[in-house]
XYZ file of C-alpha atoms in Angstrom:
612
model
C -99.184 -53.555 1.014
C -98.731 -49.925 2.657
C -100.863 -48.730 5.191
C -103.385 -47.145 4.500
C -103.863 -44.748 7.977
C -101.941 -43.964 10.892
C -103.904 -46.060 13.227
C -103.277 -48.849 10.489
C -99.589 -48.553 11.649
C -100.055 -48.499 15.188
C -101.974 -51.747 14.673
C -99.377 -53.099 12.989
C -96.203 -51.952 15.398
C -98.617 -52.705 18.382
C -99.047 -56.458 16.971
C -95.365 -56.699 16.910
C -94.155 -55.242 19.921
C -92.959 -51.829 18.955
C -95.782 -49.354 20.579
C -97.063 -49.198 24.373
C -100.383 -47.386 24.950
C -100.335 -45.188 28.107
C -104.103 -45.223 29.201
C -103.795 -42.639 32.572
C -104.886 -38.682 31.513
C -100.818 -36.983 30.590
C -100.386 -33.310 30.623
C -99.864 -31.721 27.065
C -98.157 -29.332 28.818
C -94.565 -30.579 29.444
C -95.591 -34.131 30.830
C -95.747 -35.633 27.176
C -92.762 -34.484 25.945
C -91.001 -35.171 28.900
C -92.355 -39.105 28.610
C -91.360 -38.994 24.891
C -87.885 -38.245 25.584
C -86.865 -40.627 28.535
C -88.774 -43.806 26.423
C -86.618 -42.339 23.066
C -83.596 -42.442 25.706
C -84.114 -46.345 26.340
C -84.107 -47.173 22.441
C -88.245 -47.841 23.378
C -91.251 -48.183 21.432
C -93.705 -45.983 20.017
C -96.136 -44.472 22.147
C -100.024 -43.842 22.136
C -100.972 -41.368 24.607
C -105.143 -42.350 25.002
C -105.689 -39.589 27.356
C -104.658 -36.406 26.602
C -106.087 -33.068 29.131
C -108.123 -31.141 27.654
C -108.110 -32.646 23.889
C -110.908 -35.449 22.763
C -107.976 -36.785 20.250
C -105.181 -39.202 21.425
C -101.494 -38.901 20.548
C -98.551 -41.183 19.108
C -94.797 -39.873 19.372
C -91.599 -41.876 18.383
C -92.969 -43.706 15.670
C -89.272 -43.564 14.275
C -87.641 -43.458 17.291
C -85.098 -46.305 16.275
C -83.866 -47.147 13.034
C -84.819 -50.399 13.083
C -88.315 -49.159 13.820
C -88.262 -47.131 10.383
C -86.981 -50.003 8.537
C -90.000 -52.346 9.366
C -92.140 -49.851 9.205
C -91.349 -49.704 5.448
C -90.086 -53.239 5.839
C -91.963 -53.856 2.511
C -90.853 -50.927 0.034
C -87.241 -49.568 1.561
C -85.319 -52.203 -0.641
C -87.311 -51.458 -3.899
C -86.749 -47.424 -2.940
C -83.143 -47.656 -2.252
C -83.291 -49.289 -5.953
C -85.100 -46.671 -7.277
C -82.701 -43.863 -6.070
C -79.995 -46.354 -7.433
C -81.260 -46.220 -10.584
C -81.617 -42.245 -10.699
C -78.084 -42.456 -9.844
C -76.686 -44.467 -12.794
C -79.577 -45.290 -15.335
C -76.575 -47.911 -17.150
C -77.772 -49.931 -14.654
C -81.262 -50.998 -15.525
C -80.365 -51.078 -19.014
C -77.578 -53.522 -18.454
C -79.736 -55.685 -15.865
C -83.620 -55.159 -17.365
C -84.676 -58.203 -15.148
C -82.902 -57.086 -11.894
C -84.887 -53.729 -12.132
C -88.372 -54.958 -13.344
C -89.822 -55.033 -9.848
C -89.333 -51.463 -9.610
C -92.435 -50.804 -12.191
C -94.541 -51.219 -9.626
C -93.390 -49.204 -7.089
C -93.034 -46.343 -9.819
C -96.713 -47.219 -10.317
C -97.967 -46.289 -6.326
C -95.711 -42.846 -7.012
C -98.515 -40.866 -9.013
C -101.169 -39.228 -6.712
C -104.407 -40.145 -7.394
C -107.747 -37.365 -6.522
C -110.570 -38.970 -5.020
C -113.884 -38.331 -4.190
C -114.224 -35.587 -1.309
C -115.633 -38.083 0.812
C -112.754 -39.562 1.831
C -112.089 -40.318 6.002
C -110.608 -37.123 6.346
C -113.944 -35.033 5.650
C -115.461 -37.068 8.540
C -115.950 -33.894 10.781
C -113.996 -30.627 11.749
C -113.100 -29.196 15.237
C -110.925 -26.149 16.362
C -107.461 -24.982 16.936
C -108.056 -25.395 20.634
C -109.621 -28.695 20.445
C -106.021 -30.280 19.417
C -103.805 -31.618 21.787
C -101.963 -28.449 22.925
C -98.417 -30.100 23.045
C -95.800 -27.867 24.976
C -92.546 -29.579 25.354
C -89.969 -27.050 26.871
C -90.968 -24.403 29.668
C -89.883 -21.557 27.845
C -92.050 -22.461 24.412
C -94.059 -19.609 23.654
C -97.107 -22.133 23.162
C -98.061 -25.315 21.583
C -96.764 -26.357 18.203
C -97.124 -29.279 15.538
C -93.722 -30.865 15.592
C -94.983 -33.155 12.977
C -96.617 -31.266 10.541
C -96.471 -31.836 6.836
C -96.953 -28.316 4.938
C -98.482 -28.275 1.745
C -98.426 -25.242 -1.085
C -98.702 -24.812 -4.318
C -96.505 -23.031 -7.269
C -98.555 -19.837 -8.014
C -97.227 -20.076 -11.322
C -97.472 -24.204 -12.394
C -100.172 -24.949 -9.795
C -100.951 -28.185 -8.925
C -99.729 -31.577 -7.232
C -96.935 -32.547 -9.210
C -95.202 -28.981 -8.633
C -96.488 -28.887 -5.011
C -93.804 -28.182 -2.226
C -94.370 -30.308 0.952
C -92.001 -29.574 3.847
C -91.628 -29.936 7.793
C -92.054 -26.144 9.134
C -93.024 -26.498 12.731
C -96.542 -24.221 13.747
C -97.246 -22.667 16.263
C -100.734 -23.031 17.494
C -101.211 -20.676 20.026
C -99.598 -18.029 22.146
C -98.119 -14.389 21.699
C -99.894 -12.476 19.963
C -102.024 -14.860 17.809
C -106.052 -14.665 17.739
C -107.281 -18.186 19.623
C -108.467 -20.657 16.712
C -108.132 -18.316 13.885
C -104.256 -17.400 13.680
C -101.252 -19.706 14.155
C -97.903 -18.924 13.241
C -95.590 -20.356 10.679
C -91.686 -20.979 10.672
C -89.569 -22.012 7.817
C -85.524 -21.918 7.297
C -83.803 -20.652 4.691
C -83.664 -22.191 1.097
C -87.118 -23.843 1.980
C -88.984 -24.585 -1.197
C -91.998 -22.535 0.506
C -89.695 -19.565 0.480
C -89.731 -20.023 -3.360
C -93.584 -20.243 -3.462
C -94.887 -17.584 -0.934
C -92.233 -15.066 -3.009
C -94.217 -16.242 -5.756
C -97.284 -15.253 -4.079
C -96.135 -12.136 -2.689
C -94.906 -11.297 -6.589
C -98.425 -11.641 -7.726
C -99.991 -9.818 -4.558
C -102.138 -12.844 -3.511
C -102.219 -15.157 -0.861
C -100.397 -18.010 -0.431
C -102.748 -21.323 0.209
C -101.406 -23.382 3.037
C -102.554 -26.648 4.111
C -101.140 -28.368 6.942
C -101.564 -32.200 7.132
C -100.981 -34.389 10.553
C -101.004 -38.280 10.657
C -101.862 -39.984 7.591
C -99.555 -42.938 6.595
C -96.275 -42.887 7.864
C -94.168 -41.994 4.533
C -95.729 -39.049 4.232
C -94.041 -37.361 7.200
C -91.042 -39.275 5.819
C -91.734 -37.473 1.973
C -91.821 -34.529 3.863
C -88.390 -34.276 4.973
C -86.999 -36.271 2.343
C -84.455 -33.808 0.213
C -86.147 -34.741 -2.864
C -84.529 -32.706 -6.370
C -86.338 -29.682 -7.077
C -89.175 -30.207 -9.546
C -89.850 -33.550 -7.825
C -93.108 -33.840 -5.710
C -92.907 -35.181 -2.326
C -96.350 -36.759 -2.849
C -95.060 -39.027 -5.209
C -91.924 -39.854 -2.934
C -94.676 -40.556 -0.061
C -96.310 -43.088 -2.734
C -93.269 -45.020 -3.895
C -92.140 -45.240 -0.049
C -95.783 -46.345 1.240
C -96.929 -48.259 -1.311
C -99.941 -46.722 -1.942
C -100.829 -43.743 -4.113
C -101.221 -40.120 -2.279
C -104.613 -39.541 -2.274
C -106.454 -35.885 -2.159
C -108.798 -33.852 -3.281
C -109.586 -30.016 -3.232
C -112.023 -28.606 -0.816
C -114.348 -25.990 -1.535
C -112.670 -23.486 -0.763
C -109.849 -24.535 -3.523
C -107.189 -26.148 -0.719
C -105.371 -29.348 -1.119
C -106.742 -31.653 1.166
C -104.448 -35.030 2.075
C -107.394 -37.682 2.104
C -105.479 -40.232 3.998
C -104.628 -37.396 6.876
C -105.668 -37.435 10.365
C -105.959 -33.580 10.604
C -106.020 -30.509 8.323
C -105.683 -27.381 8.628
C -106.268 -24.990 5.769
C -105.360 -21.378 5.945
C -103.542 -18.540 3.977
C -100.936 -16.372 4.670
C -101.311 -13.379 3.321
C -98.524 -11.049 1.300
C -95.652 -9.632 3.852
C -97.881 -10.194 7.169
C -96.061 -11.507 10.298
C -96.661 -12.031 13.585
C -93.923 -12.947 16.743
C -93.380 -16.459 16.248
C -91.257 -18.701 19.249
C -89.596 -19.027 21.527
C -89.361 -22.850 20.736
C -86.605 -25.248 22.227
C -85.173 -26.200 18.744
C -82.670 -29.179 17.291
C -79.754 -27.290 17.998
C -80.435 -27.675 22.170
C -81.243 -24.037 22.573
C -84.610 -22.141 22.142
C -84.719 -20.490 18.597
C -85.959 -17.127 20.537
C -89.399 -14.609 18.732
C -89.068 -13.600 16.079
C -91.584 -12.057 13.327
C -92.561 -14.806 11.219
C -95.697 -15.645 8.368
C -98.990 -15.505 9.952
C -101.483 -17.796 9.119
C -105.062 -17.386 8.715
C -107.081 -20.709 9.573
C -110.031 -21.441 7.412
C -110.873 -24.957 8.696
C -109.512 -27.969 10.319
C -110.683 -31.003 9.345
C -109.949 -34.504 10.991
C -111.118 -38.134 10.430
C -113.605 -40.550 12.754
C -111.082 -41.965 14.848
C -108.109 -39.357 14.392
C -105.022 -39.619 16.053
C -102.533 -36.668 16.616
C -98.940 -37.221 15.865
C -96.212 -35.831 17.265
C -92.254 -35.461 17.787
C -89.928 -33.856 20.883
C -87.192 -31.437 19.312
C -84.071 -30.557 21.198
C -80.589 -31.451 21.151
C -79.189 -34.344 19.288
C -79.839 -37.261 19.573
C -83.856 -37.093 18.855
C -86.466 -38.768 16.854
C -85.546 -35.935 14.315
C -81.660 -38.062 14.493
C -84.057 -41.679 12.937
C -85.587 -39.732 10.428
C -81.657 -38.510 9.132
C -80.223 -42.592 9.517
C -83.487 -43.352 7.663
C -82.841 -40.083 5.227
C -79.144 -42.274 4.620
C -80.197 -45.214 4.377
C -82.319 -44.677 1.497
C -80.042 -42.112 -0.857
C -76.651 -43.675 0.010
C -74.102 -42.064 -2.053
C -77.226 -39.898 -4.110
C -75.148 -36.549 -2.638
C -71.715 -37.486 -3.111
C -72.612 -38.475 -6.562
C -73.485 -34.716 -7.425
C -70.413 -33.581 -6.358
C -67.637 -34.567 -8.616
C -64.496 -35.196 -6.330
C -66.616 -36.198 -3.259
C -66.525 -39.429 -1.653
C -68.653 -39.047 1.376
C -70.028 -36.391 4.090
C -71.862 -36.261 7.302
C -73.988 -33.583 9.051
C -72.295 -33.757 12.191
C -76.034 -34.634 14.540
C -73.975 -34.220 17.833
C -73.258 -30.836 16.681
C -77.197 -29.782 15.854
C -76.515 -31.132 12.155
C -75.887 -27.826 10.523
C -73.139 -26.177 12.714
C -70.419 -28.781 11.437
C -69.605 -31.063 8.536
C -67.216 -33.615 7.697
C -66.447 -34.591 3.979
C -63.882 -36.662 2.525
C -62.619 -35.627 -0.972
C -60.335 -36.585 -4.088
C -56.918 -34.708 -4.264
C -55.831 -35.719 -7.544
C -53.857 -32.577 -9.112
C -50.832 -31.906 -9.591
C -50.092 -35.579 -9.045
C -46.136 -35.346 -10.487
C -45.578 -33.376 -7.094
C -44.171 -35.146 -4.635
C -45.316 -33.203 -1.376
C -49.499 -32.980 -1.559
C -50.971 -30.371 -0.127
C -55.149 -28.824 -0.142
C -55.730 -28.212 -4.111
C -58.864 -30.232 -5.600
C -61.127 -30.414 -2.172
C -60.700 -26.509 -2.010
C -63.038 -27.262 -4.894
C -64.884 -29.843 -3.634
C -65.215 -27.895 -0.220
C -66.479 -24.476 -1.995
C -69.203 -26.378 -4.033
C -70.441 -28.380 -0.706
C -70.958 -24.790 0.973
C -72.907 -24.061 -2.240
C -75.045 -26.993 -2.028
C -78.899 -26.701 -0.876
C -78.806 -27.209 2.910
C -75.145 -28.069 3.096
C -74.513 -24.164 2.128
C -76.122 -23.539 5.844
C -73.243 -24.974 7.484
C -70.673 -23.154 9.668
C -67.828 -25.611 9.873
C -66.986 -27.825 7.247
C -63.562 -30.463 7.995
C -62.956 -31.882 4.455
C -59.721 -34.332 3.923
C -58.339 -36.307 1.034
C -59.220 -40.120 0.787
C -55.761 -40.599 -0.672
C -54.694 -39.838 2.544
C -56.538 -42.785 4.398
C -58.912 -44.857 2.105
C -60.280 -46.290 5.407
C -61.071 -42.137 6.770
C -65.018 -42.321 7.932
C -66.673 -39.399 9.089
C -68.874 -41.137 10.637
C -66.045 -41.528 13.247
C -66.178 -38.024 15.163
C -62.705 -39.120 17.036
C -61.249 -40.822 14.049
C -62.300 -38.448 11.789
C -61.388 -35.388 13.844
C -57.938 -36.904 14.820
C -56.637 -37.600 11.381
C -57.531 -33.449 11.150
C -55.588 -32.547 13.516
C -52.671 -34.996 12.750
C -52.539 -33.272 9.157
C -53.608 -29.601 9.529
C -51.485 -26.920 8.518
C -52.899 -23.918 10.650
C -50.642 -21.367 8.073
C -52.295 -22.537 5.512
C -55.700 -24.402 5.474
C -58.261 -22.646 7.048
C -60.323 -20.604 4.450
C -63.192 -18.221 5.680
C -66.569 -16.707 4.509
C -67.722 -14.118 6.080
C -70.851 -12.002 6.759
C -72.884 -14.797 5.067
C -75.663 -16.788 5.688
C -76.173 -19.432 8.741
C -79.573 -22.043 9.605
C -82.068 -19.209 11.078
C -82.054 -21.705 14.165
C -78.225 -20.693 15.285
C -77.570 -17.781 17.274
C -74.018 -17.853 17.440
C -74.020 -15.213 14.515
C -74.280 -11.454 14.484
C -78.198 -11.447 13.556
C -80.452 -13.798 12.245
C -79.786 -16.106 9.630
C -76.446 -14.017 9.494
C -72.670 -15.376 10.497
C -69.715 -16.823 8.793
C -68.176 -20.251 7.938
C -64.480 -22.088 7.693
C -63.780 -24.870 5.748
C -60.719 -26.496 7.365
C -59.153 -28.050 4.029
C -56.413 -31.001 4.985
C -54.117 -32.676 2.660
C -50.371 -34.687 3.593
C -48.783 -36.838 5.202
C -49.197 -36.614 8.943
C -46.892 -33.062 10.395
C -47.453 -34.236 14.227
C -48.007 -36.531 17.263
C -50.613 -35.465 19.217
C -50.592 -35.261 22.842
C -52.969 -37.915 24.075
C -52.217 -36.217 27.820
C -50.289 -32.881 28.723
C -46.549 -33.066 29.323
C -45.518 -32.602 33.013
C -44.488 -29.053 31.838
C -47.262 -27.805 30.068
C -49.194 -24.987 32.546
C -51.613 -21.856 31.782
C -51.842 -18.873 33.788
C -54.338 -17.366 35.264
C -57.262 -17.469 35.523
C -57.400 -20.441 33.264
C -56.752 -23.080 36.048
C -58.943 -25.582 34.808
C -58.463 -27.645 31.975
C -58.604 -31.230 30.675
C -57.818 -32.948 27.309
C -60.981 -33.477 25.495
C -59.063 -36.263 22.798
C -55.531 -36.103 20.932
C -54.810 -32.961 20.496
C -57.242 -30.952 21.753
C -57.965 -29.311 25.342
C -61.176 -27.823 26.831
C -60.244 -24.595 29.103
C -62.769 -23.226 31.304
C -62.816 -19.583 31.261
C -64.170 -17.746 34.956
C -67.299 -16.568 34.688
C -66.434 -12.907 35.403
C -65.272 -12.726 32.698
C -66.590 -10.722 30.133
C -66.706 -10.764 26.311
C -65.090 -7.360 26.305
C -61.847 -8.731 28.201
C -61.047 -11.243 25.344
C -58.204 -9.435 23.745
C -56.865 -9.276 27.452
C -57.174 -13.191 27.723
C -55.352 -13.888 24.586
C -52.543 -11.275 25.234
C -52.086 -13.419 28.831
C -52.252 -16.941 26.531
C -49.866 -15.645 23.773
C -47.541 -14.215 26.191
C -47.522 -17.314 28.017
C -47.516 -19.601 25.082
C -45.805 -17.934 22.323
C -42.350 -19.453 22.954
C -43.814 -22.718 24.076
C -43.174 -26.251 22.090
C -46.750 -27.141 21.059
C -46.543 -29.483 17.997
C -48.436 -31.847 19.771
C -51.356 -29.346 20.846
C -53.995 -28.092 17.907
C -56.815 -27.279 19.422
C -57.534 -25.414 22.468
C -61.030 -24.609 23.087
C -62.177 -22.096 25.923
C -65.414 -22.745 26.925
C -67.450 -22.381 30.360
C -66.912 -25.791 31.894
C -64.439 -27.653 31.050
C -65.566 -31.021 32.758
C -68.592 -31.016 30.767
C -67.010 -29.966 27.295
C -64.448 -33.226 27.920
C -66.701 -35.782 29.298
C -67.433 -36.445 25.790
C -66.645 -36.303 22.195
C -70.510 -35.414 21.648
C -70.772 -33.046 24.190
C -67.229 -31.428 22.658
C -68.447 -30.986 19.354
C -72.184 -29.678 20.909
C -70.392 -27.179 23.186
C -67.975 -26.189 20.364
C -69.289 -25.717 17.418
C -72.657 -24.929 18.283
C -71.183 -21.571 20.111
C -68.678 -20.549 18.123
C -68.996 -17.732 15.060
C -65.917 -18.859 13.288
C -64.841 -14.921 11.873
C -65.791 -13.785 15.791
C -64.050 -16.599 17.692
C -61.084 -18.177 16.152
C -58.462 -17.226 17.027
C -54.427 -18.457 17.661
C -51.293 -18.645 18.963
C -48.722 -16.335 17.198
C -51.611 -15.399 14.172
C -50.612 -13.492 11.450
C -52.466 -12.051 8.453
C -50.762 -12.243 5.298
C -52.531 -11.232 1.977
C -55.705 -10.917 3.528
C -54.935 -14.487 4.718
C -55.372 -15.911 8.385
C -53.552 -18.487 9.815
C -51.499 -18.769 12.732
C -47.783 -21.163 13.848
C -49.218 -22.132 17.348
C -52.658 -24.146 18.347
C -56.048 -22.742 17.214
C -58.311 -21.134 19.576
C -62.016 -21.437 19.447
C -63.948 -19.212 21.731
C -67.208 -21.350 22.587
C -68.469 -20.016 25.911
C -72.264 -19.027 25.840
C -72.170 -14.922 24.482
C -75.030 -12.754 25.540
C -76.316 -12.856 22.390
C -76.987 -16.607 22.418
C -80.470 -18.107 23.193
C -80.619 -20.278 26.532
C -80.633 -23.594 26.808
C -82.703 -26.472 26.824
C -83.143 -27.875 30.158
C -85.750 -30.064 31.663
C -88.398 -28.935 34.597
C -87.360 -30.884 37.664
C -90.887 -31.392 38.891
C -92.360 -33.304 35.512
C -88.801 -35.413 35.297
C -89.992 -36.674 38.845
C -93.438 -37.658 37.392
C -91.755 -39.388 34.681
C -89.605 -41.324 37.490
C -92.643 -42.378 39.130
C -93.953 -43.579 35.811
C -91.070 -45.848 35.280
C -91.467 -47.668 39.061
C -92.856 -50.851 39.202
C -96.871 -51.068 38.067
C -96.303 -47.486 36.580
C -97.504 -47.277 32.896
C -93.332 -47.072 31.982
C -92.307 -50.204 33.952
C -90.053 -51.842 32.032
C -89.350 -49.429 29.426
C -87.379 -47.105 31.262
């Protein structure tokens, strides 16, 4: 059976070891987060905050903190969903094996919504704006948000449930310029199904209904991040993956109302009426800085008897917001690959902030009568991934052919990025897009939502063998007198901090004048950055550092480049330009004061003995 509630699963993990309770009064502001992210550090359990200054309502973070978590969480539907999406994915199936698929009925059965009666738990009482725990988890947030929020609205032209849109859009409760308890702000991406609705809206010159659900059974958060098809309702995802039908109802005032929610807030956002909405420390590691966004109008919030609020801590990779992807992949499988024709696999790089870089593996079947292969089909294959729903957000994209290496994962960062860098040919692979749309969350554009991409195409045998440390011989002038190899092939080189983004043509003059005549075969990468002991400590903080603050038309760049037909390419290593630019948005870093509270917490008969 699913649960039925949120406290329903606390119970449950609780019973089984997966959830402490913290019983001493924690600070909203800062403290919570701060706890949430050192227990999500230790692989640790859920956590139910009982206390929470200046709110009547307790708190739960990292429900799906750990895979594992997720998976017994839904311990009793994720097999017979993973079937499901199997079955979407090759219908033969259950026609060739009736009895292997019958059990499925069922859980097609819990997927339809079901309207109750309008006194379900959730019409228990209402409270304010105010009265919710005011969550603040970086000290340059413009306010309190709901990092767990599931948004529901409506098609203004096929209203109702089955053509609803329910998405994660963080809100912003209070703050800027926002009237106390009756405004709050709303923030969606790009190619957000409530972009299509509120256009809708706008269209018709109405308002757009908004309800905002928090808590409720844990596959509905799940539902809401889920990339479902278009045309298919998240609510009935959230049955299937709970068990249990999604039940609501319509208030009075003609809103959607989740009946198994904690909280709701109703509200309406009217036609082409924004407000400043952030700063917020985002999933990139940066703070996604103000910006005018969709203002809401509250109507009511509504919450149940014992209502608990539920939250998440964004920032960089790896988060909570990493569990929900690995659960995300663990239930579609190959669904994406399968849409594709000629791809095998691909991976939203989370190290990298997700959207910043992929890595796909590909088919390169033509011209199969020629003996030397080089980049044909996963051109293809590469231009239709950047054309895909979210995918078409990404800046980087490292595609190579499984022909090459049937064993290639890019799962494997090194691996996969090695057998790159073995095979690139920097003449000829690297295609660009530019002036086009990046995730509204990365500032390493020229405006918001506004950049360019590469797709680094690879196909061969291998051309080199990469320097796994620098030859005796190999210097740089100054003032680049720090550097260190990151992995084969590539090299992290700190650039001085006086120097400005205005002397760059200067700094590659001194590099190509230095390294033009140089044997390099066994150097592709180089990447200047502002420490170089940081950038190389890692392969996650490499691929953070470089492709998070990088604008591929603004900061690639290479040794002895040419343009030839409007094409760019270049004979010695590429150059990628990731120090932090003015134009970037800080980032994330933790107040030293609440990290020593935290400490404290985690001594011996502190409420985190044990855990941290």
């Amino acid at each position: 059976m699913g649960y039925n509630s949120l406290q329903a699963c606390i119970t449950d993990l609780e019973r089984n070891g997966h959830l402490i309770r913290i019983k001493e009064e924690v600070d909203p502001y800062l403290q919570m987060a701060a706890i949430h992210l050192r227990v999500f550090e230790y692989e640790g359990p859920a956590i139910l905050f009982e206390n929470v200054k200046g709110s009547k309502f307790p708190a739960v973070s990292n429900l799906f903190g750990t895979l594992d978590r997720s998976r017994f969480i839904f311990r009793d539907t994720l097999d017979k969903i993973k079937t499901l999406v199997d079955i979407k994915n090759d219908p033969i199936k259950a026609i060739k094996h009736p009895f292997k698929y019958a059990n499925t009925a069922l859980t097609a059965l819990s997927a339809l919504p079901m309207k109750v009666r309008k006194d379900a738990p959730i019409s228990f009482g209402k409270t304010r704006i105010s009265h919710l725990p005011q969550i603040v988890n970086w000290p340059k947030d413009g306010g309190p948000f709901v990092t767990m929020p599931q948004v529901y609205t409506e098609d203004a032209d096929m209203p109702g449930i089955m053509n609803a849109n329910l998405g994660m859009y963080r809100i912003q409760l209070a703050g800027n310029d926002y009237v106390q308890d009756k405004e709050i702000g709303l923030h969606y991406q790009l190619h957000r199904g409530i972009g299509v609705h509120q256009t809708k809206a706008n269209a018709k010159g109405q308002p757009l209904k908004v309800s905002i659900f928090v808590g409720g059974p844990p596959a509905h958060p799940v539902a809401a991040v889920m990339p479902l098809p278009e045309g298919l309702s998240e609510m009935t995802f959230g049955g299937a993956l709970g068990n249990r039908r999604f039940r609501y109802f319509y208030d009075d005032e003609g809103f959607c109302i989740s009946a198994d929610a904690d909280f709701v807030i109703t509200g309406t956002v009217m036609p082409m009426e924004n407000k400043p909405e952030g700063p917020f420390g985002d999933h990139l590691g940066y703070y996604s800085l103000k910006h005018p966004f969709p203002l809401m109008k509250v109507h009511n919030v509504y919450h149940r008897k014992d209502a608990i609020w539920s939250f998440t801590v964004v920032g960089r990779p790896p988060q909570e917001d990493t569990s929900f992807g690995a659960l995300i992949h663990d239930i579609t499988g190959n669904a994406l690959p399968k849409e594709i024709p000629g791809l095998h696999a691909v991976n939203a790089v989370d190290a990298a902030g997700v959207h910043p870089l992929l890595f796909a593996i590909g088919s390169e079947r033509y011209t199969p009568y020629v003996k030397e292969r080089h980049p044909q089909e996963i051109i293809t294959v590469a231009n239709h991934i950047l054309g895909k729903g979210q995918l078409s957000l990404a800046k980087y994209l490292f595609i190579a052919a499984k022909e090459d290496n049937p064993n290639l994962d890019v799962n494997d960062i090194g691996g996969f990025l090695k057998h790159i860098l073995q095979r690139v040919d920097l003449t000829r692979d690297l295609h660009f897009h530019t002036r086009t749309t990046i995730d509204t969350l990365d500032y390493s554009g020229d405006g918001l939502n506004s950049g360019s991409k590469v797709a680094i195409t690879v196909a061969g045998d291998i051309k080199r063998e990469l320097w796994n440390e620098l030859p005796s011989s190999f210097t740089l002038p100054r003032p680049f007198v720090n550097y260190k190899m990151v992995m084969p092939g590539v090299l992290a080189v700190e650039v001085p901090k006086n120097i400005r983004a205005s002397d760059m043509p200067l700094m590659l003059e001194i590099l190509q004048e230095h390294l033009g005549d140089a044997e390099l075969n066994g150097l592709t990468l180089m990447v200047l950055c502002n420490d170089a002991g940081f950038t190389a400590q890692n392969l996650n903080n490499f691929v953070w550092v470089t492709f998070t603050r990088s604008n591929p038309s603004h900061d690639i760049y290479g040794i002895n480049s040419f343009t030839e037909h409007k094409h760019w390419g270049c004979n010695g290593p590429l150059i990628i330009d990731a120090r932090i630019k003015p134009h970037h948005a800080p980032v994330l870093e933790r107040d030293p004061a609440i990290e020593k509270l935290v400490d404290k917490m985690g001594e011996k008969g502190g409420a985190l003995h044990g855990v941290i």
